Structures are given as C-alpha cells and as structure tokens.
Amino acid sequence: MSIAKTVLHKFVGYLEAQASELIWKPRCSATIAWEQSQGISAKDKTSKYTGPRGDWSQGYGYITHDGFSATIVAQSQVLDRTATGGWCTEEFGLSSDADHVRVLRGLQQNEEKEALRQQHQARRLQQKKEKEALRQQHRLVVARLKEILSSLKETKPRYRPAFDTDASFPLQERHQVQPPPVPGPPTTQIGPLCLSPGEAASMRVVQDTHVDNSTPRVLYSDGSLLNSGTLEVSQAFGVVDLTQDNPLTVQGRTDGHASSAKAELMGLLAAVLSAPPEQDIVVKLDNQSVVERYSRLVKNRRDTLPRKRFRSTYAGIWAVLWQVVESRPGRVEVVWIKGHSNIHGNELADQAAKVAAQSGSVPWMADLTQQTDITTFAHCYGGIVEIDLRQLLKQQSTIRHHQAWTSQRRVKRAIPDIDDVEWNSTLAYVHDRHAVFTFYNNSKDSHQRTHHIKKLHGMLPTLNSMQVRKPNLYPTCVCRRCELEKEDNDHVWKCPSAAETTTEIWKEAMGKINEWGVQATNSYNAARKREYKRAVDRGRQVPRPVPIHWWPPSDADHVRGFSSIGGARAVHSGSPAPDRDEKPMWNVSDLLRGITPLSMLTEWSAVFRTPMSIAKTVLHKFVGYLEAQASELIWKPRCSATIAWEQTQGISAKDKTSKYTGPRGDWSQGYGYITHDGFSATIVAQSQVLDRTATGGWCTEEFGL
Ligand SMILES: [Zn+2]
C-alpha cells in the first residue's frame, strides 16, 4: 500500500503542477485580455460593490444545477471578500491591473518597514557605541593591570619581606637586624645558632652520626621554664637521640621573652640542627601549641597569611626554623606526644632541660639575619621585641596613662596610698561589676560608672565645690544635713547625721560575712578539686587537695581584722572608740567609697586563717556591700536634702548648669576637699577643665531623683 501511495502521490502531484502551469495560467491570461477589452481594471475588481448581487444559486466556484441553500449563500458572502480579485498576480506574479493596488500597498508597507529599519539601525548604532565605550574602558583597565603586574614582578619576589624596604618606615634605619651581641664567653655558631663551644661539641656528636633513611630518626625534645614571673627566670631545653648505642643529649639555655613556648621552640630548632642534614627526622615533643604553630608557620608557611607569619610571638625564630627546614635535604616532621606518660625519650629530654635550666650556661641565640622572610625587627631597651609589636605598644601606653594618672594631685589626695589598693576589686566596683574594658551600654550604666569614678577621685559635686564654681548661687556651703560643718567630699561620709546609718550598714555587712565566707570556701574547694582532676588526667602526680573549712570569726577577730582602718572600731561598736594607729592611712569613708585596701586584706587573711583568695572574695563582697548601701542610704538622701534646700533658695537645675562668668570663689578652698594647705595654680587650672564634666544636675542624673 505504501509504495502505491507514494507512486499515486507523485502522479497526482505532477498532474496538479502541470495543470496549474498549462491550463490555469493560459486561462488567466486569456481572461485578463478579455477583461481589458471590456474595460475592467484590477482596481474595479477589488473595489467594494454595493449594488444588488447576482443570483448566488449560480454557485461559488462551480456552476451547479441544484442551487444553493440560503445559509450557504450567506456563508459565501462572507468568504467572498477574501477571494476577490488580484489573486492572479499575487499568486503567480503575473502583471495585471492588480499591480497598482499591490504597489500602493507595497509602498505603504515599505514606508513602515523603512521607519522600523531606521529605528533598528539607530538602536544598533547606540548599542555599538556603548559596546565600544565598554571595550575602551576594559582595554584601559587591562593595560593598567598589566603595568602594575609587570612592575610587581620586577621589584618584589613572590614571598616578600615583612616590610617593603622602599616604603617609608622610619624605624628601618636604626633598627635593621643586627647580629646578636656576642656575650662575654666565647661562642660558636652552628647554622643560625650561637652557643657555647662545649654545647656545640655535643651537637656535633649527633651531627656526625651515620645517616640511615630506611626509617626516619626519632628525636625527643622538651623545654623547661623555671622561676617564671621572677627576675631569676630561666628557660632551657633538652634534645635526646636514642637511636645510637648510647643516648645522645643536647641541652642549653635561652633568654629573651620568657615562656615555655620559647624553650620548646629553641629545643625544636636545636633538634633539627643537631641531626645530620640528610637524615629524615621526626621530632616528638609534648607541647601541643608548638606543634600546631609548627604546621602553620613552618610546614604550611607558604599558605599562611603575612599577619600570622610576622606578628606571631617569636616570629623571627620561626622564620629561622623555616629556613633551616627548607634548606636541609632530609625531611622533618613534628609530632605531639603526651607528656609525663613514661615515654623514655621524653623523660630524658625533660630531665636534660631541667638540668640545663639550673645551670649557668651561656644562653643560646638564634641569628635572625640567617632568614630572609622578615627583614626588620623592633628593639626595645636593648632587647629584641619577640611579642607582637602592637601588643607592646598598647602595654606602653597603658603604663604611660597609669603614670600620668597616679601623679595627679587630685588622685594623690583622694587615694592615700595607690600601692595599698586591691585594684581588681576596686575597679570591679568602679565599673559597676562589668569588665573594665566594656563600653557603657545605656545611660544608667554610664551614670553609675560616672558616679563611682567621681567618688573614687573625691570629685562628687559637694557644696564646697558648687560654691567655688558659682558663688552667686551659693552664699554658703554648710552641710544641709547636719547644718554644722562645711560640706566637702570627706564630710559626705563623715557627717554626724550619717553616723547611725553607717553603723547600720556596717552591722548588716558584718552579719553577711559568714554567708560570703562559706560561699567563697565552697567555690575554692571546688576549684582545687577541678585542678586536681585536670592534673591527674594529664598524668601528673599531685597530692589530693584537703578541703578547707570556714571557721566563723569571733567579734574579737573582726576587730583585729579591721583595726588598721580609722574609725572602724567606733562604727563597729556604735560609740566613740580609739583607733589602733595614730594616723591611720585608710578610713571607713574610704571603704564607703568602694576602695579595698591591700593591708586590710592581709590582716583579714590572717584572722580568717584561710587562703588569701578566700579572704579577697569576702573582703570584696564586704566593701561592695558598704559601697552600694552608702550610695543608697547616705548619698541619695544627702542629694534629696540638698535639692530641697536649693529649691528654698530658688536655685533651679537650669541655674546650676548655666554658664557663670563672674569672679570665682577661692580655689584654695579646694576641689572636692576642703584642705588647709591650698592648691597650686596648675591644679586650679586643671580643676577648671574638669569642672565642665562635673557641673550640676548630678543628683538627678546619677540616681534618677
Ligand atoms: Zn553634715
């Protein structure tokens, strides 16, 4: 069937095509010729005819003899439109009158097309321009990049030194790396290490051993730090090689910024340099952080950020170690082992390090010029800076600020003995039990801390300083509570009207001491227990801690504990009583201001028969309680009384903060305190500056009254 279908398809197709060409086309030509002779134009044929039509029963397309039904006629009328005229030329490209219409229509279409084309072209031009501009920009950037890259290649090696020597760095000139100063006794140099000849000889013994790379040689190294935190601090290390007939040992001391990491690091460097260069080695040590840093600063140094390479502690020695490891043909691996767990090599290395730490041998030094990674090191007081320079600078400015602060007369007056203050506890109260470095996170916090700082420095805006500042408002500075004495920062706490309150607060605090003592003792025992457990877990042998008990102190004990504080006995008994010392350094008022004296701490520690840390906690809570209660029960009522008096005098808060330009009172009356010595002129100027921050509105701001 399919073959017949194809053949029939082609047969019919041929007939159809040929009939179009040879029958229909000649017929059209003949008909058009006749039409022309009849004066029927193509336009006539397409123009709309509105007159009566002929009989549709004559049919559409065919002349039938059956006639059409009416519905068919209507249908045909609709179809007519699309079928009328012009079809000859349109369908077969024959020229006829229909051309005229066609041309007209074509012209119109052409115009539209032309407009569209122009639009397109304009758009394309625009796009082209934009593209060209982009390309231009891109070319510029690429050229600039190429320029930069090419100049980089010329001047900088792939791993650049810490500081570009071309960049301006004023320290550069004077602080270029110098070879370490040669100490008194003769020293030898092995690689980058400077050491005494005796110790160099023991190192050479290991160096001369036979190289056997069938398995890597294991070396044990350990460091030791003695008397840490004292002037007699000593750092040493030991390296042990157990692969030979007799254990070979290298040991030595080092100096500089003291830490166990430094001892371990020098030990590691000594171990790597001791082994014959062709020998593959594995160094085993028991300091995890040194092992970690080895992988970061030596093994994977190329992937480590400059910040880590240059700012790590002992960055120079790590760079030296890297250079040594890179340049030796044998491979180096560093492995962590658990310390004090009966590994023979580790025990021997530990012993060697301890022996060396106690010896007085010449400290080993690493020659930092033997590495090229870091070219510049800072020196401070003749020694190289081995910690992060930024940290050192921060420490320096802390010390400078501290010195400047302690030398202020105001501070000297308000804090009788700066060295006899337990600052951890005192600062904890100044910062309202927040960490010292935290920021103020709300206005209440800020006002609290301001109040504490003023209290500590004797800068509470008492009436004497208000009078000096605004003599026009304050004709007198007599205390508004007792109405007897002039009010200054001392009188606030010593005012006779506050004596009863002070005794009450004191008694309450005393009543809480046992509670605080038991708490502190419990947490102390728990901490000892934890320490013991940790030590046992690490394999160290330590004695089991004996729990400490809190013995409630008797009243006599208490009296002994605070006998160094002036006026304490009187407050304790609620009636006048003599002080032990004739001129006591500290007074009860200092405790109320939140200062914790060290001397009191030592006496308490003796009275309570407890470790210092328990006494410290208890005293801290004791002083904290006094300070908080004194603010609530002495300072706030004092402020209320003073404000009430100010209102009767017609002094408004606005008056207090308004700028006063008239003559000031006599500053010799003092800032904060009424003294009989008077202040020097510079102190007056200083106080004037500080005034601004201390003026008016304090009562309400600080306590929301
Ligand atoms: Zn008073």
XYZ file of C-alpha atoms and ligand atoms in Angstrom:
706
model
C 0.000 0.000 0.000
C 2.739 2.463 0.952
C 4.514 2.031 -2.374
C 1.232 2.518 -4.209
C 0.617 5.571 -2.018
C 3.959 7.155 -2.899
C 3.536 6.477 -6.611
C -0.013 7.824 -6.586
C 1.130 10.881 -4.566
C 3.755 11.696 -7.185
C 1.332 11.042 -10.054
C -1.309 13.405 -8.651
C 1.325 15.976 -7.728
C 2.626 16.005 -11.304
C -0.861 16.406 -12.748
C -1.646 19.252 -10.331
C 1.557 21.208 -11.004
C 1.333 20.831 -14.806
C -2.355 21.767 -14.844
C -1.556 25.000 -12.984
C 1.128 25.869 -15.486
C -0.519 24.801 -18.714
C -4.238 25.153 -18.127
C -4.844 27.703 -15.344
C -2.221 30.285 -16.310
C -3.153 30.452 -20.024
C -6.813 30.663 -18.965
C -5.942 33.644 -16.667
C -4.063 35.423 -19.457
C -6.977 34.953 -21.839
C -9.496 36.171 -19.287
C -7.480 39.265 -18.317
C -7.072 40.142 -22.014
C -10.789 39.925 -22.409
C -11.346 41.996 -19.212
C -9.085 44.665 -20.581
C -11.037 44.732 -23.792
C -14.177 45.134 -21.655
C -12.501 47.987 -19.644
C -12.482 46.041 -16.377
C -9.438 47.156 -14.429
C -7.827 45.332 -11.455
C -8.935 48.207 -9.236
C -12.504 47.806 -10.365
C -12.269 44.198 -9.408
C -11.082 44.902 -5.807
C -13.288 47.949 -5.183
C -16.290 47.337 -3.000
C -19.531 46.773 -4.890
C -22.677 47.713 -3.028
C -25.384 47.155 -5.659
C -27.571 44.041 -5.860
C -25.578 40.887 -6.466
C -26.258 38.248 -8.991
C -28.047 35.047 -8.179
C -25.835 33.089 -5.764
C -27.585 29.979 -6.743
C -25.267 30.170 -9.733
C -22.818 28.875 -7.069
C -19.397 29.566 -5.775
C -16.557 28.147 -7.754
C -18.817 25.716 -9.594
C -21.931 26.148 -11.569
C -24.346 23.653 -10.203
C -27.801 22.787 -11.335
C -29.106 22.010 -7.839
C -28.928 25.554 -6.463
C -27.543 26.681 -3.062
C -29.412 26.847 0.156
C -29.827 30.268 1.756
C -27.391 29.549 4.539
C -24.744 28.662 2.019
C -25.342 31.959 0.234
C -24.770 33.934 3.441
C -21.603 31.963 4.120
C -20.325 32.624 0.653
C -20.832 36.348 1.028
C -18.506 36.359 3.989
C -15.906 34.272 2.199
C -16.145 36.445 -0.898
C -14.187 39.330 0.406
C -11.025 37.369 0.842
C -11.391 35.703 -2.501
C -11.998 38.748 -4.683
C -9.589 39.950 -7.339
C -5.879 40.388 -7.672
C -5.285 36.738 -6.991
C -3.752 36.053 -10.397
C -0.830 38.401 -9.967
C -0.455 37.878 -6.259
C -0.498 34.174 -6.522
C 1.609 33.799 -9.642
C 3.454 37.086 -10.221
C 1.575 37.852 -13.457
C 1.410 41.530 -14.255
C -2.103 42.888 -14.273
C -4.095 45.863 -13.129
C -3.909 44.406 -9.654
C -0.268 45.604 -9.682
C -1.456 49.072 -8.995
C -3.044 48.117 -5.701
C -0.156 45.919 -4.905
C 2.351 48.746 -5.458
C 0.293 51.119 -3.348
C 0.063 48.648 -0.548
C 3.712 47.771 -1.007
C 4.714 51.434 -0.833
C 2.854 51.859 2.401
C 4.433 48.738 3.795
C 7.813 49.876 2.572
C 7.462 53.141 4.386
C 6.615 51.365 7.596
C 9.438 48.934 7.055
C 11.839 51.774 6.371
C 10.842 53.530 9.572
C 11.307 50.304 11.521
C 14.645 49.680 9.845
C 15.840 53.153 10.732
C 14.748 52.623 14.299
C 16.624 49.359 14.388
C 19.680 50.927 12.903
C 19.658 53.775 15.411
C 19.339 51.303 18.215
C 22.112 49.166 16.808
C 24.358 52.198 16.471
C 23.675 53.152 20.049
C 24.481 49.640 21.235
C 27.620 49.635 19.172
C 28.730 52.894 20.720
C 28.100 51.608 24.222
C 29.954 48.420 23.466
C 32.861 50.393 22.096
C 32.985 52.585 25.213
C 32.963 49.487 27.418
C 35.666 47.899 25.337
C 37.727 51.054 25.623
C 37.348 51.036 29.404
C 38.209 47.379 29.612
C 41.301 47.967 27.497
C 42.365 50.763 29.845
C 41.904 48.621 32.948
C 43.749 45.713 31.428
C 46.606 47.962 30.372
C 46.824 49.439 33.870
C 46.701 45.995 35.458
C 49.417 44.763 33.154
C 51.506 47.765 34.086
C 51.040 47.118 37.805
C 51.690 43.408 37.485
C 54.793 43.894 35.421
C 56.219 46.387 37.898
C 55.431 43.950 40.737
C 57.369 41.246 39.010
C 60.375 43.464 38.702
C 60.624 44.638 42.291
C 59.081 42.031 44.527
C 59.860 38.349 44.971
C 56.887 36.046 45.460
C 57.296 35.917 49.222
C 58.030 39.423 50.208
C 59.705 40.520 53.397
C 57.648 41.909 56.274
C 58.245 45.487 55.289
C 58.860 46.798 51.833
C 62.262 48.367 52.134
C 61.262 51.075 49.662
C 58.280 52.116 51.745
C 58.989 54.767 54.304
C 59.439 53.197 57.682
C 61.446 55.428 59.929
C 62.392 52.683 62.350
C 64.100 50.913 59.453
C 67.289 52.950 59.524
C 68.085 52.443 63.148
C 66.529 49.114 63.844
C 67.815 46.999 60.983
C 68.547 43.490 62.126
C 71.867 43.304 63.843
C 73.641 40.091 64.624
C 73.001 39.298 68.269
C 75.609 40.825 70.536
C 78.323 38.326 71.373
C 78.170 37.583 75.082
C 81.280 37.576 77.238
C 82.258 33.915 76.985
C 83.354 32.665 73.556
C 80.530 31.345 71.388
C 80.462 29.185 68.302
C 77.969 29.345 65.507
C 76.199 26.309 64.105
C 73.898 27.392 61.319
C 71.860 30.233 62.745
C 72.557 29.247 66.363
C 75.130 30.978 68.591
C 76.095 28.789 71.529
C 78.945 27.931 73.854
C 81.709 25.695 72.435
C 81.006 22.901 74.925
C 77.374 22.610 73.938
C 78.332 22.988 70.266
C 80.577 19.939 70.649
C 77.686 17.815 71.969
C 75.635 18.963 68.997
C 78.396 17.986 66.567
C 78.462 14.474 68.030
C 74.886 13.992 66.900
C 75.594 15.661 63.575
C 78.417 13.179 62.866
C 76.246 10.089 63.345
C 75.619 7.769 60.443
C 72.720 8.694 58.156
C 70.144 5.955 57.797
C 67.000 6.876 55.906
C 65.378 3.460 55.934
C 63.143 4.896 58.633
C 63.144 8.497 59.851
C 65.135 9.025 63.051
C 63.106 9.929 66.151
C 64.379 12.791 68.313
C 62.779 13.854 71.577
C 62.845 17.470 72.647
C 61.433 19.209 75.685
C 61.539 22.663 77.225
C 61.586 23.841 80.805
C 60.700 27.181 82.366
C 61.879 27.830 85.918
C 61.019 30.694 88.277
C 58.511 32.160 85.885
C 57.476 35.695 86.751
C 60.631 36.456 88.756
C 63.969 38.011 87.911
C 65.615 34.575 88.252
C 63.541 33.180 85.384
C 65.405 30.523 83.403
C 64.408 28.841 80.152
C 66.123 25.703 78.899
C 65.608 22.747 76.617
C 66.906 19.223 76.071
C 67.137 17.091 72.918
C 67.630 13.326 73.104
C 68.615 10.877 70.343
C 68.016 7.269 71.380
C 68.919 5.646 68.059
C 72.630 5.349 68.792
C 74.377 2.876 71.118
C 74.301 5.436 73.915
C 71.614 8.104 74.244
C 72.967 11.366 72.840
C 71.855 14.558 74.530
C 71.973 18.213 73.521
C 70.927 20.770 76.070
C 71.100 24.512 76.543
C 69.535 27.641 77.951
C 67.980 30.553 76.180
C 66.769 34.014 77.172
C 64.550 36.786 75.854
C 60.773 36.976 76.280
C 60.183 34.126 78.706
C 57.592 31.438 78.132
C 57.535 27.676 77.944
C 56.806 28.039 74.219
C 60.155 29.768 73.721
C 62.013 26.949 75.500
C 60.179 24.354 73.407
C 60.799 26.291 70.204
C 64.526 26.597 70.828
C 64.579 22.875 71.649
C 62.870 22.129 68.331
C 65.374 24.307 66.468
C 68.253 22.590 68.262
C 66.814 19.159 67.404
C 66.508 19.969 63.695
C 70.010 21.438 63.558
C 71.547 18.575 65.558
C 70.553 15.820 63.161
C 72.728 15.232 60.099
C 71.188 17.351 57.301
C 70.488 14.370 55.026
C 68.737 12.457 57.796
C 64.905 12.312 57.744
C 63.750 13.052 61.273
C 60.651 13.011 63.452
C 60.785 15.372 66.428
C 58.498 14.374 69.272
C 57.520 16.946 71.875
C 54.759 17.397 74.418
C 53.641 20.969 73.745
C 50.552 20.993 71.587
C 50.583 24.687 70.707
C 54.190 24.490 69.450
C 53.241 21.537 67.247
C 50.269 23.457 65.887
C 52.354 26.518 65.214
C 54.977 24.383 63.505
C 52.434 23.251 60.965
C 51.236 26.823 60.426
C 54.496 28.747 60.478
C 56.903 26.212 59.000
C 55.211 23.324 57.236
C 52.485 25.363 55.511
C 54.233 28.700 55.690
C 53.535 29.479 52.047
C 49.798 29.353 52.689
C 49.951 31.329 55.911
C 48.850 34.942 55.951
C 51.553 37.578 56.492
C 49.735 38.701 59.617
C 50.381 35.303 61.167
C 53.926 34.996 59.871
C 55.074 38.406 61.033
C 53.045 39.002 64.150
C 53.253 35.666 65.909
C 55.254 35.524 69.091
C 58.893 34.646 68.264
C 58.167 35.283 64.574
C 61.909 35.661 63.876
C 62.860 32.277 65.325
C 60.020 30.586 63.475
C 61.302 32.157 60.253
C 64.802 30.856 61.022
C 63.396 27.384 61.683
C 61.503 27.514 58.387
C 64.687 28.466 56.524
C 66.583 25.603 58.181
C 63.857 23.052 57.393
C 63.554 24.277 53.790
C 67.266 24.102 53.102
C 68.087 20.693 54.594
C 67.772 17.703 52.231
C 66.267 15.425 54.884
C 62.601 15.694 55.766
C 61.343 16.985 59.113
C 58.176 16.007 60.900
C 56.975 17.265 64.270
C 54.680 15.082 66.324
C 52.913 15.669 69.616
C 53.218 13.103 72.385
C 51.565 13.111 75.783
C 53.910 14.458 78.424
C 54.704 12.695 81.702
C 53.400 9.388 80.435
C 56.539 7.286 80.782
C 57.883 7.757 77.282
C 61.575 7.159 77.841
C 62.900 9.724 75.359
C 60.522 12.411 76.614
C 61.523 11.767 80.235
C 65.233 12.046 79.330
C 64.668 15.267 77.387
C 62.675 16.682 80.297
C 65.485 15.855 82.732
C 68.119 17.378 80.425
C 66.063 20.558 80.127
C 65.651 20.845 83.901
C 69.357 20.340 84.477
C 70.184 22.961 81.866
C 67.706 25.431 83.375
C 69.533 25.246 86.675
C 72.959 25.577 85.089
C 74.533 28.924 84.442
C 75.480 28.189 80.853
C 75.563 30.831 78.129
C 72.097 31.297 76.639
C 71.726 30.140 73.045
C 70.645 32.665 70.491
C 69.202 32.456 67.019
C 70.871 34.689 64.436
C 67.867 36.338 62.843
C 69.913 37.602 59.874
C 70.017 33.994 58.686
C 66.477 34.183 57.386
C 65.135 36.389 54.621
C 61.406 36.319 55.309
C 61.389 39.063 57.945
C 63.907 41.837 57.432
C 63.041 44.239 60.218
C 62.701 43.726 63.928
C 61.924 46.252 66.606
C 64.179 46.657 69.598
C 63.142 47.928 72.965
C 65.518 48.707 75.830
C 68.327 46.863 74.092
C 66.383 43.653 73.576
C 64.617 42.422 70.509
C 60.806 42.579 70.655
C 59.680 38.978 70.470
C 55.985 39.528 71.055
C 53.583 41.302 68.735
C 54.734 44.897 68.397
C 51.210 46.253 68.607
C 50.683 44.492 71.915
C 53.894 46.003 73.248
C 52.835 49.497 72.212
C 49.478 49.014 73.891
C 51.198 47.955 77.085
C 53.424 51.014 76.891
C 50.538 53.430 76.572
C 48.714 51.698 79.414
C 51.728 52.249 81.641
C 52.072 55.857 80.488
C 48.429 56.636 81.235
C 48.733 54.962 84.595
C 51.788 57.041 85.480
C 50.090 60.243 84.384
C 47.051 59.365 86.437
C 48.877 58.468 89.634
C 50.879 61.687 89.544
C 47.744 63.842 89.574
C 47.370 65.743 92.796
C 43.646 65.025 92.853
C 44.357 61.291 92.832
C 47.029 61.630 95.496
C 44.604 63.481 97.701
C 41.679 61.103 97.190
C 43.620 57.826 97.353
C 46.137 57.985 100.196
C 48.234 55.014 99.010
C 47.785 53.796 95.475
C 50.018 50.770 96.060
C 47.949 49.647 99.023
C 44.753 49.292 96.982
C 43.405 45.972 95.807
C 42.692 47.279 92.334
C 40.932 44.234 90.901
C 38.214 44.549 93.480
C 38.111 48.354 93.474
C 37.873 48.587 89.695
C 35.166 45.977 89.652
C 33.028 48.401 91.662
C 34.080 51.423 89.632
C 32.843 49.654 86.535
C 29.715 48.503 88.275
C 30.742 44.839 88.150
C 31.240 44.943 84.408
C 34.587 44.058 82.855
C 36.886 47.076 82.787
C 37.189 47.116 79.013
C 33.457 47.018 78.284
C 31.633 50.000 76.887
C 28.735 51.753 78.542
C 25.622 50.224 77.087
C 22.980 52.539 78.473
C 22.683 55.886 80.175
C 22.062 54.353 83.576
C 25.234 52.302 83.317
C 27.112 55.397 82.205
C 25.793 57.452 85.125
C 26.602 54.706 87.591
C 30.173 54.486 86.413
C 30.475 58.274 86.400
C 29.297 58.342 89.982
C 31.823 55.685 91.003
C 34.688 57.452 89.279
C 33.794 60.746 90.938
C 33.500 59.040 94.287
C 36.873 57.363 93.867
C 38.563 60.639 92.920
C 36.796 62.754 95.553
C 35.048 64.672 92.813
C 31.427 64.429 93.883
C 29.844 67.853 93.378
C 29.600 68.687 97.048
C 28.517 72.115 98.219
C 32.046 73.408 98.708
C 32.872 72.917 95.035
C 29.466 74.224 93.974
C 30.141 77.362 95.966
C 33.544 77.848 94.415
C 32.099 77.343 90.979
C 29.001 79.557 91.355
C 29.456 81.947 94.257
C 26.422 83.892 93.069
C 24.112 80.948 93.776
C 25.715 79.503 96.881
C 26.390 82.038 99.623
C 27.293 79.184 101.952
C 28.488 75.607 101.734
C 27.317 74.383 105.084
C 26.124 70.781 105.036
C 22.352 70.622 104.622
C 22.028 67.539 106.798
C 23.863 68.458 109.987
C 23.867 72.207 109.279
C 27.062 72.389 111.303
C 30.061 71.807 109.090
C 31.056 72.807 105.606
C 30.397 70.002 103.165
C 33.205 68.510 101.129
C 33.896 65.008 99.756
C 35.128 63.866 103.168
C 32.224 65.277 105.104
C 29.692 63.483 102.893
C 30.717 60.203 104.542
C 31.681 61.555 107.945
C 28.672 63.807 108.539
C 27.385 63.225 112.095
C 23.871 62.776 110.695
C 25.111 59.770 108.693
C 26.864 58.081 111.625
C 23.883 55.949 112.595
C 23.289 54.837 109.019
C 26.964 53.945 108.657
C 26.828 51.773 111.777
C 23.697 50.039 110.491
C 25.237 49.324 107.114
C 28.394 48.086 108.792
C 26.475 45.712 111.061
C 24.474 44.319 108.156
C 27.670 43.708 106.178
C 29.307 42.041 109.199
C 26.266 39.797 109.538
C 26.731 38.591 105.992
C 30.415 37.721 106.323
C 29.777 34.115 107.338
C 27.498 33.553 104.396
C 30.076 35.011 101.991
C 32.841 33.054 103.696
C 31.051 29.717 103.277
C 30.287 30.513 99.635
C 33.873 31.503 98.892
C 35.250 28.430 100.689
C 32.965 26.094 98.769
C 33.911 27.515 95.401
C 37.577 27.471 96.435
C 37.374 23.775 97.325
C 35.542 23.019 94.089
C 38.209 24.818 92.074
C 41.007 22.869 93.808
C 39.170 19.655 93.070
C 38.872 20.558 89.385
C 42.570 21.437 89.201
C 43.462 18.144 90.801
C 41.328 16.211 88.346
C 42.850 18.016 85.381
C 46.362 17.299 86.649
C 45.560 13.621 87.126
C 44.081 13.471 83.616
C 47.345 14.808 82.263
C 49.252 12.102 84.048
C 50.857 14.368 86.631
C 51.297 13.214 90.189
C 49.870 15.787 92.590
C 48.674 15.475 96.180
C 44.922 15.269 96.653
C 43.645 18.645 97.908
C 42.433 18.801 101.502
C 39.071 20.610 101.743
C 39.216 23.842 103.694
C 36.640 24.769 106.295
C 35.259 28.167 107.078
C 35.544 28.999 110.784
C 33.182 31.826 111.716
C 35.390 34.600 113.144
C 34.583 35.909 116.606
C 33.867 39.545 117.314
C 37.422 39.962 118.627
C 38.718 38.500 115.353
C 36.732 41.052 113.424
C 38.064 43.918 115.488
C 41.589 42.657 114.775
C 40.794 42.367 111.058
C 39.761 45.968 110.558
C 41.943 47.600 113.179
C 44.055 49.304 110.510
C 41.004 51.243 109.302
C 40.500 54.589 111.001
C 37.154 54.963 112.786
C 36.206 51.320 112.185
C 36.055 50.420 115.868
C 33.820 53.378 116.570
C 31.480 52.384 113.754
C 31.558 48.729 114.804
C 30.566 49.447 118.381
C 28.297 52.339 117.533
C 30.066 54.572 120.060
C 33.321 56.569 120.071
C 36.365 54.313 120.270
C 40.073 54.958 119.760
C 41.910 53.798 116.611
C 44.842 51.401 116.803
C 47.033 53.568 114.606
C 47.517 57.165 115.479
C 47.323 58.314 111.890
C 45.534 55.542 110.001
C 46.092 55.503 106.260
C 42.575 54.332 105.484
C 39.279 55.403 106.927
C 35.813 53.898 106.988
C 34.872 56.609 104.491
C 37.354 55.061 102.007
C 35.557 51.735 102.309
C 32.244 53.512 101.758
C 33.762 54.963 98.583
C 34.478 51.448 97.341
C 38.229 51.216 97.881
C 39.580 47.848 99.037
C 42.860 48.311 100.938
C 45.505 45.611 100.489
C 46.728 45.935 104.072
C 43.245 45.146 105.319
C 43.213 42.084 103.089
C 46.423 40.732 104.659
C 45.051 41.224 108.142
C 41.781 39.546 107.273
C 43.580 36.642 105.700
C 45.447 36.113 108.995
C 42.285 36.466 111.080
C 40.194 34.115 108.942
C 43.048 31.570 108.713
C 42.107 30.965 105.064
C 43.960 31.198 101.783
C 44.371 34.740 100.523
C 41.880 34.212 97.682
C 39.012 33.440 100.084
C 39.779 36.499 102.200
C 39.925 38.510 98.998
C 36.482 37.365 97.883
C 34.946 38.035 101.285
C 36.537 41.475 101.591
C 35.468 42.271 98.044
C 31.857 41.478 98.891
C 32.101 43.323 102.202
C 33.398 46.552 100.634
C 30.979 46.199 97.750
C 28.070 45.961 100.137
C 29.232 49.007 102.120
C 29.705 50.994 98.913
C 26.327 50.153 97.406
C 24.443 50.742 100.632
C 26.263 54.009 101.286
C 25.224 55.285 97.864
C 21.623 54.370 98.576
C 21.356 55.390 102.202
C 23.850 58.234 102.566
C 24.496 59.875 99.208
C 20.950 59.792 97.825
C 19.297 61.235 100.979
C 22.065 63.830 101.065
C 21.177 64.790 97.471
C 17.481 64.993 98.306
C 18.171 67.191 101.317
C 20.462 69.449 99.310
C 17.998 69.769 96.422
C 15.201 70.602 98.830
C 17.364 73.339 100.319
C 18.317 74.590 96.855
C 14.641 74.906 95.997
C 14.029 77.050 99.061
C 16.928 79.204 97.901
C 15.433 79.460 94.408
C 18.311 77.580 92.769
C 16.969 75.644 89.803
C 18.675 72.865 87.889
C 18.951 75.285 84.968
C 20.773 77.831 87.135
C 23.271 75.151 88.107
C 24.105 74.221 84.539
C 24.072 77.761 83.125
C 27.443 79.282 82.364
C 28.735 81.546 85.102
C 31.146 84.284 84.020
C 31.570 86.335 87.202
C 34.528 86.039 89.552
C 35.005 82.593 91.007
C 35.445 81.735 94.606
C 38.798 80.994 96.126
C 40.074 77.746 94.651
C 42.396 77.315 97.573
C 39.273 76.099 99.300
C 39.965 73.110 97.124
C 38.283 70.880 94.706
C 36.269 68.192 96.345
C 38.054 68.525 99.662
C 38.487 71.491 101.964
C 42.179 71.482 102.745
C 44.240 73.771 104.834
C 47.266 73.538 102.557
C 45.721 75.165 99.475
C 46.245 74.049 95.911
C 48.899 75.147 93.441
C 47.913 77.233 90.433
C 48.202 74.362 87.973
C 45.761 72.300 89.981
C 43.317 75.164 89.832
C 43.543 75.264 86.052
C 43.101 71.515 85.895
C 40.089 71.624 88.133
C 38.526 74.267 85.945
C 38.746 71.960 82.968
C 37.321 69.068 84.905
C 34.547 71.284 86.205
C 32.589 71.121 82.979
C 32.055 67.441 83.307
C 31.176 67.734 86.959
C 28.663 70.556 86.862
C 25.087 70.415 88.035
C 22.255 68.019 87.550
C 24.242 65.232 89.095
C 21.762 64.206 91.725
C 19.025 63.522 89.260
C 21.235 62.151 86.539
C 23.071 59.754 88.727
C 20.198 58.481 90.771
C 17.084 59.460 88.956
C 15.731 61.524 91.830
Zn 26.969 67.206 107.688
